[in-house]
Amino acid sequence: MDSPALRRPYRREGEEKRRDDLIAAAMTLVAEGGPEAATVRAIAARAGVTPGLIRHYFQSKEELTHAAYRQVMEAMTAEAIRACDAAPADDPVARLAAFVAASFRPPVMTPLIVGVWAGYMHLGRNDPVMHEIHESTYLGYRDQLQHLIAALPRPADPARDRREAIACNALIDGLWLEGGSLPDGFAPGEVMRIALDGVATLLGIRFPADAYPAPSPGKTD
Amino acid sequence: MDSPALRRPYRREGEEKRRDDLIAAAMTLVAEGGPEAATVRAIAARAGVTPGLIRHYFQSKEELTHAAYRQVMEAMTAEAIRACDAAPADDPVARLAAFVAASFRPPVMTPLIVGVWAGYMHLGRNDPVMHEIHESTYLGYRDQLQHLIAALPRPADPARDRREAIACNALIDGLWLEGGSLPDGFAPGEVMRIALDGVATLLGIRFPADAYPAPSPGKTD
DNA sequence: GAATTTATTATCCAACTGTATAATTGCAAA
DNA sequence: TTTGCAATTATACAGTTGGATAATAAATTC
């Protein structure tokens, strides 16, 4: 009865690595099986540790959940902004194109991210912290988009900008959701191309050819 | 100690009514608190009956879940198609406008429906039946949209129609999601107006004025 | 080699899950 | 009124699972 005797061997890791591992494990599980799949035991198993360790780094499972969700969401917007800032500061059209394009390739559009988004989407209703995270990251993205639209070289019209930002944001959301959910339903780069075309059409502008992904090799249709 | 004595009084109802009540209760709970909130007991309580009754009308809770999801999803597409068919058969533009507009008012765009959609969105990954329901209703909607687009009076171009259907569908999805999630974030009719404008712009057409919702009273901005 | 703290282990305990069955009541026909 | 059936309630059950915790062992550090 009392022959534990062999104890699981383990390595000691830095706090940061362990926290990241646990967060990554939680995200993966949520993406795969929804929030209810991310139990303390499952998270620990996925991260290659034992359940007790979670409470060594997080005061509760809830805290881990919040940390994971925040990290995913903030990383997403941050990546889009980063790509946008990589474009010439004096070329609003190129900046907008870069922002949109970044939203449709990894690490923003991946089944993992979309899965996390979908899995947690519902928790915002009852959990105030989740709601705050969702709201701030969501509005952060949309605000950024609206800024980029307002910077376009054309007569100012704030009301129009708002409407167009809402429409573009919705188009991006919808495509991102589809593309991330059914990655096999589209040719490589197809979703991004549709998104760029759609945003350009909605705004009455044209994006330069180099804003688009490289054409699929082999065929020149 | 043994004085239960008073038994809950009840009414006898027809099978149809009870089934509908149970389905409605399940949907409401899912919309409010996600799938895990829709326990047998909670559903029964919400429907005003006792848990055992569920298994009198459904072989299992799973069966009730499937019935509820199917009903919500099918009703949604059916309503949009119904509105579309109410338009003149020989006016493709009006038919498309009616289809889009119907997607942005009750009973299609309501917090309940969006909540159910969000709550169950994730179950499609593991549960084959849920997946089938989701897929068929989703594709049904998109196919219908693509047919309406293909029927527009302009040179035929199937590839373009496909791209545009994907884009329009994404725009509609995104707006529907936003409008249903944050009904207070928009003025009455605003989401529908943005959707109609957006779809028209994406397709390079114009919808007649009477396709739009009545302007908000009081102000003529 | 001692001290420190990461990590493991084992367990707790409770809440709750869906299901099955038995007892009772409402209701309508006879 | 009485009878009988089916709708509904009530209770029981068997199992899972949940997150939390205290004590202990092993890495690493000094």
mmCIF file with all atom_site columns, C-alpha atoms in Angstrom, chain B residues 11-111:
data_model
loop_
_atom_site.group_PDB
_atom_site.id
_atom_site.type_symbol
_atom_site.label_atom_id
_atom_site.label_alt_id
_atom_site.label_comp_id
_atom_site.label_asym_id
_atom_site.label_entity_id
_atom_site.label_seq_id
_atom_site.pdbx_PDB_ins_code
_atom_site.Cartn_x
_atom_site.Cartn_y
_atom_site.Cartn_z
_atom_site.occupancy
_atom_site.B_iso_or_equiv
_atom_site.pdbx_formal_charge
_atom_site.auth_seq_id
_atom_site.auth_comp_id
_atom_site.auth_asym_id
_atom_site.auth_atom_id
_atom_site.pdbx_PDB_model_num
ATOM 1   C CA . ARG B 1 11  ? -50.344 20.960 -14.826 1.00 0.00 ? 11  ARG B CA 1
ATOM 2   C CA . ARG B 1 12  ? -50.471 18.458 -17.564 1.00 0.00 ? 12  ARG B CA 1
ATOM 3   C CA . GLU B 1 13  ? -49.295 19.893 -20.840 1.00 0.00 ? 13  GLU B CA 1
ATOM 4   C CA . GLY B 1 14  ? -49.157 18.669 -24.359 1.00 0.00 ? 14  GLY B CA 1
ATOM 5   C CA . GLU B 1 15  ? -46.011 17.081 -25.574 1.00 0.00 ? 15  GLU B CA 1
ATOM 6   C CA . GLU B 1 16  ? -45.252 19.863 -27.995 1.00 0.00 ? 16  GLU B CA 1
ATOM 7   C CA . LYS B 1 17  ? -45.474 22.607 -25.457 1.00 0.00 ? 17  LYS B CA 1
ATOM 8   C CA . ARG B 1 18  ? -43.252 20.841 -22.995 1.00 0.00 ? 18  ARG B CA 1
ATOM 9   C CA . ARG B 1 19  ? -40.649 20.068 -25.580 1.00 0.00 ? 19  ARG B CA 1
ATOM 10  C CA . ASP B 1 20  ? -40.616 23.672 -26.668 1.00 0.00 ? 20  ASP B CA 1
ATOM 11  C CA . ASP B 1 21  ? -40.361 24.879 -23.116 1.00 0.00 ? 21  ASP B CA 1
ATOM 12  C CA . LEU B 1 22  ? -37.448 22.614 -22.399 1.00 0.00 ? 22  LEU B CA 1
ATOM 13  C CA . ILE B 1 23  ? -35.676 23.621 -25.570 1.00 0.00 ? 23  ILE B CA 1
ATOM 14  C CA . ALA B 1 24  ? -36.234 27.282 -24.861 1.00 0.00 ? 24  ALA B CA 1
ATOM 15  C CA . ALA B 1 25  ? -34.950 26.872 -21.339 1.00 0.00 ? 25  ALA B CA 1
ATOM 16  C CA . ALA B 1 26  ? -31.837 25.104 -22.533 1.00 0.00 ? 26  ALA B CA 1
ATOM 17  C CA . MET B 1 27  ? -31.123 27.780 -25.113 1.00 0.00 ? 27  MET B CA 1
ATOM 18  C CA . THR B 1 28  ? -31.567 30.579 -22.660 1.00 0.00 ? 28  THR B CA 1
ATOM 19  C CA . LEU B 1 29  ? -29.220 28.988 -20.183 1.00 0.00 ? 29  LEU B CA 1
ATOM 20  C CA . VAL B 1 30  ? -26.587 28.350 -22.795 1.00 0.00 ? 30  VAL B CA 1
ATOM 21  C CA . ALA B 1 31  ? -26.833 31.913 -23.995 1.00 0.00 ? 31  ALA B CA 1
ATOM 22  C CA . GLU B 1 32  ? -26.476 33.228 -20.481 1.00 0.00 ? 32  GLU B CA 1
ATOM 23  C CA . GLY B 1 33  ? -23.880 30.976 -19.004 1.00 0.00 ? 33  GLY B CA 1
ATOM 24  C CA . GLY B 1 34  ? -22.449 28.721 -21.650 1.00 0.00 ? 34  GLY B CA 1
ATOM 25  C CA . PRO B 1 35  ? -23.022 25.032 -22.182 1.00 0.00 ? 35  PRO B CA 1
ATOM 26  C CA . GLU B 1 36  ? -21.903 24.095 -18.701 1.00 0.00 ? 36  GLU B CA 1
ATOM 27  C CA . ALA B 1 37  ? -24.665 26.191 -17.234 1.00 0.00 ? 37  ALA B CA 1
ATOM 28  C CA . ALA B 1 38  ? -27.289 24.141 -19.011 1.00 0.00 ? 38  ALA B CA 1
ATOM 29  C CA . THR B 1 39  ? -27.443 21.249 -16.576 1.00 0.00 ? 39  THR B CA 1
ATOM 30  C CA . VAL B 1 40  ? -30.400 18.974 -16.420 1.00 0.00 ? 40  VAL B CA 1
ATOM 31  C CA . ARG B 1 41  ? -31.495 20.529 -13.180 1.00 0.00 ? 41  ARG B CA 1
ATOM 32  C CA . ALA B 1 42  ? -31.081 24.090 -14.336 1.00 0.00 ? 42  ALA B CA 1
ATOM 33  C CA . ILE B 1 43  ? -32.982 23.438 -17.525 1.00 0.00 ? 43  ILE B CA 1
ATOM 34  C CA . ALA B 1 44  ? -35.822 21.845 -15.616 1.00 0.00 ? 44  ALA B CA 1
ATOM 35  C CA . ALA B 1 45  ? -35.962 24.691 -13.130 1.00 0.00 ? 45  ALA B CA 1
ATOM 36  C CA . ARG B 1 46  ? -36.020 27.260 -15.898 1.00 0.00 ? 46  ARG B CA 1
ATOM 37  C CA . ALA B 1 47  ? -38.757 25.417 -17.699 1.00 0.00 ? 47  ALA B CA 1
ATOM 38  C CA . GLY B 1 48  ? -40.777 25.151 -14.506 1.00 0.00 ? 48  GLY B CA 1
ATOM 39  C CA . VAL B 1 49  ? -40.649 21.393 -14.245 1.00 0.00 ? 49  VAL B CA 1
ATOM 40  C CA . THR B 1 50  ? -38.629 18.827 -12.391 1.00 0.00 ? 50  THR B CA 1
ATOM 41  C CA . PRO B 1 51  ? -35.504 17.194 -13.816 1.00 0.00 ? 51  PRO B CA 1
ATOM 42  C CA . GLY B 1 52  ? -36.990 13.820 -14.385 1.00 0.00 ? 52  GLY B CA 1
ATOM 43  C CA . LEU B 1 53  ? -39.356 15.171 -16.966 1.00 0.00 ? 53  LEU B CA 1
ATOM 44  C CA . ILE B 1 54  ? -36.573 15.890 -19.359 1.00 0.00 ? 54  ILE B CA 1
ATOM 45  C CA . ARG B 1 55  ? -35.962 12.242 -19.833 1.00 0.00 ? 55  ARG B CA 1
ATOM 46  C CA . HIS B 1 56  ? -39.597 11.735 -20.422 1.00 0.00 ? 56  HIS B CA 1
ATOM 47  C CA . TYR B 1 57  ? -39.390 13.802 -23.570 1.00 0.00 ? 57  TYR B CA 1
ATOM 48  C CA . PHE B 1 58  ? -35.808 13.265 -24.599 1.00 0.00 ? 58  PHE B CA 1
ATOM 49  C CA . GLN B 1 59  ? -33.865 10.073 -24.435 1.00 0.00 ? 59  GLN B CA 1
ATOM 50  C CA . SER B 1 60  ? -30.880 11.915 -23.050 1.00 0.00 ? 60  SER B CA 1
ATOM 51  C CA . LYS B 1 61  ? -29.685 15.353 -22.309 1.00 0.00 ? 61  LYS B CA 1
ATOM 52  C CA . GLU B 1 62  ? -27.566 15.184 -25.399 1.00 0.00 ? 62  GLU B CA 1
ATOM 53  C CA . GLU B 1 63  ? -30.654 14.703 -27.503 1.00 0.00 ? 63  GLU B CA 1
ATOM 54  C CA . LEU B 1 64  ? -32.192 17.801 -25.994 1.00 0.00 ? 64  LEU B CA 1
ATOM 55  C CA . THR B 1 65  ? -29.017 19.740 -26.686 1.00 0.00 ? 65  THR B CA 1
ATOM 56  C CA . HIS B 1 66  ? -28.981 18.727 -30.308 1.00 0.00 ? 66  HIS B CA 1
ATOM 57  C CA . ALA B 1 67  ? -32.631 19.532 -30.739 1.00 0.00 ? 67  ALA B CA 1
ATOM 58  C CA . ALA B 1 68  ? -32.152 22.946 -29.222 1.00 0.00 ? 68  ALA B CA 1
ATOM 59  C CA . TYR B 1 69  ? -29.125 23.838 -31.281 1.00 0.00 ? 69  TYR B CA 1
ATOM 60  C CA . ARG B 1 70  ? -30.696 22.634 -34.477 1.00 0.00 ? 70  ARG B CA 1
ATOM 61  C CA . GLN B 1 71  ? -33.848 24.588 -33.826 1.00 0.00 ? 71  GLN B CA 1
ATOM 62  C CA . VAL B 1 72  ? -32.006 27.834 -33.191 1.00 0.00 ? 72  VAL B CA 1
ATOM 63  C CA . MET B 1 73  ? -29.744 27.552 -36.173 1.00 0.00 ? 73  MET B CA 1
ATOM 64  C CA . GLU B 1 74  ? -32.316 26.425 -38.648 1.00 0.00 ? 74  GLU B CA 1
ATOM 65  C CA . ALA B 1 75  ? -34.768 29.068 -37.554 1.00 0.00 ? 75  ALA B CA 1
ATOM 66  C CA . MET B 1 76  ? -32.156 31.676 -38.224 1.00 0.00 ? 76  MET B CA 1
ATOM 67  C CA . THR B 1 77  ? -31.443 30.800 -41.807 1.00 0.00 ? 77  THR B CA 1
ATOM 68  C CA . ALA B 1 78  ? -35.074 30.029 -42.470 1.00 0.00 ? 78  ALA B CA 1
ATOM 69  C CA . GLU B 1 79  ? -36.081 33.477 -41.341 1.00 0.00 ? 79  GLU B CA 1
ATOM 70  C CA . ALA B 1 80  ? -33.567 35.158 -43.631 1.00 0.00 ? 80  ALA B CA 1
ATOM 71  C CA . ILE B 1 81  ? -34.735 33.071 -46.560 1.00 0.00 ? 81  ILE B CA 1
ATOM 72  C CA . ARG B 1 82  ? -38.328 33.832 -45.740 1.00 0.00 ? 82  ARG B CA 1
ATOM 73  C CA . ALA B 1 83  ? -37.661 37.567 -45.800 1.00 0.00 ? 83  ALA B CA 1
ATOM 74  C CA . CYS B 1 84  ? -35.804 37.152 -49.038 1.00 0.00 ? 84  CYS B CA 1
ATOM 75  C CA . ASP B 1 85  ? -38.670 35.326 -50.644 1.00 0.00 ? 85  ASP B CA 1
ATOM 76  C CA . ALA B 1 86  ? -41.003 38.087 -49.637 1.00 0.00 ? 86  ALA B CA 1
ATOM 77  C CA . ALA B 1 87  ? -39.261 40.346 -52.137 1.00 0.00 ? 87  ALA B CA 1
ATOM 78  C CA . PRO B 1 88  ? -40.220 40.357 -55.821 1.00 0.00 ? 88  PRO B CA 1
ATOM 79  C CA . ALA B 1 89  ? -38.809 37.297 -57.515 1.00 0.00 ? 89  ALA B CA 1
ATOM 80  C CA . ASP B 1 90  ? -37.664 39.353 -60.484 1.00 0.00 ? 90  ASP B CA 1
ATOM 81  C CA . ASP B 1 91  ? -35.677 41.889 -58.488 1.00 0.00 ? 91  ASP B CA 1
ATOM 82  C CA . PRO B 1 92  ? -32.356 40.328 -57.447 1.00 0.00 ? 92  PRO B CA 1
ATOM 83  C CA . VAL B 1 93  ? -31.133 43.483 -55.763 1.00 0.00 ? 93  VAL B CA 1
ATOM 84  C CA . ALA B 1 94  ? -34.208 43.751 -53.594 1.00 0.00 ? 94  ALA B CA 1
ATOM 85  C CA . ARG B 1 95  ? -34.016 40.093 -52.729 1.00 0.00 ? 95  ARG B CA 1
ATOM 86  C CA . LEU B 1 96  ? -30.429 40.409 -51.612 1.00 0.00 ? 96  LEU B CA 1
ATOM 87  C CA . ALA B 1 97  ? -31.221 43.502 -49.603 1.00 0.00 ? 97  ALA B CA 1
ATOM 88  C CA . ALA B 1 98  ? -34.090 41.757 -47.878 1.00 0.00 ? 98  ALA B CA 1
ATOM 89  C CA . PHE B 1 99  ? -31.888 38.796 -47.061 1.00 0.00 ? 99  PHE B CA 1
ATOM 90  C CA . VAL B 1 100 ? -29.222 40.960 -45.516 1.00 0.00 ? 100 VAL B CA 1
ATOM 91  C CA . ALA B 1 101 ? -31.639 43.165 -43.645 1.00 0.00 ? 101 ALA B CA 1
ATOM 92  C CA . ALA B 1 102 ? -33.407 40.201 -42.093 1.00 0.00 ? 102 ALA B CA 1
ATOM 93  C CA . SER B 1 103 ? -30.119 39.062 -40.624 1.00 0.00 ? 103 SER B CA 1
ATOM 94  C CA . PHE B 1 104 ? -29.910 42.183 -38.527 1.00 0.00 ? 104 PHE B CA 1
ATOM 95  C CA . ARG B 1 105 ? -33.188 42.313 -36.753 1.00 0.00 ? 105 ARG B CA 1
ATOM 96  C CA . PRO B 1 106 ? -35.047 39.946 -34.466 1.00 0.00 ? 106 PRO B CA 1
ATOM 97  C CA . PRO B 1 107 ? -35.532 37.072 -34.489 1.00 0.00 ? 107 PRO B CA 1
ATOM 98  C CA . VAL B 1 108 ? -32.179 36.558 -36.169 1.00 0.00 ? 108 VAL B CA 1
ATOM 99  C CA . MET B 1 109 ? -30.028 39.110 -34.409 1.00 0.00 ? 109 MET B CA 1
ATOM 100 C CA . THR B 1 110 ? -30.828 38.865 -30.736 1.00 0.00 ? 110 THR B CA 1
ATOM 101 C CA . PRO B 1 111 ? -28.577 38.466 -27.723 1.00 0.00 ? 111 PRO B CA 1
#
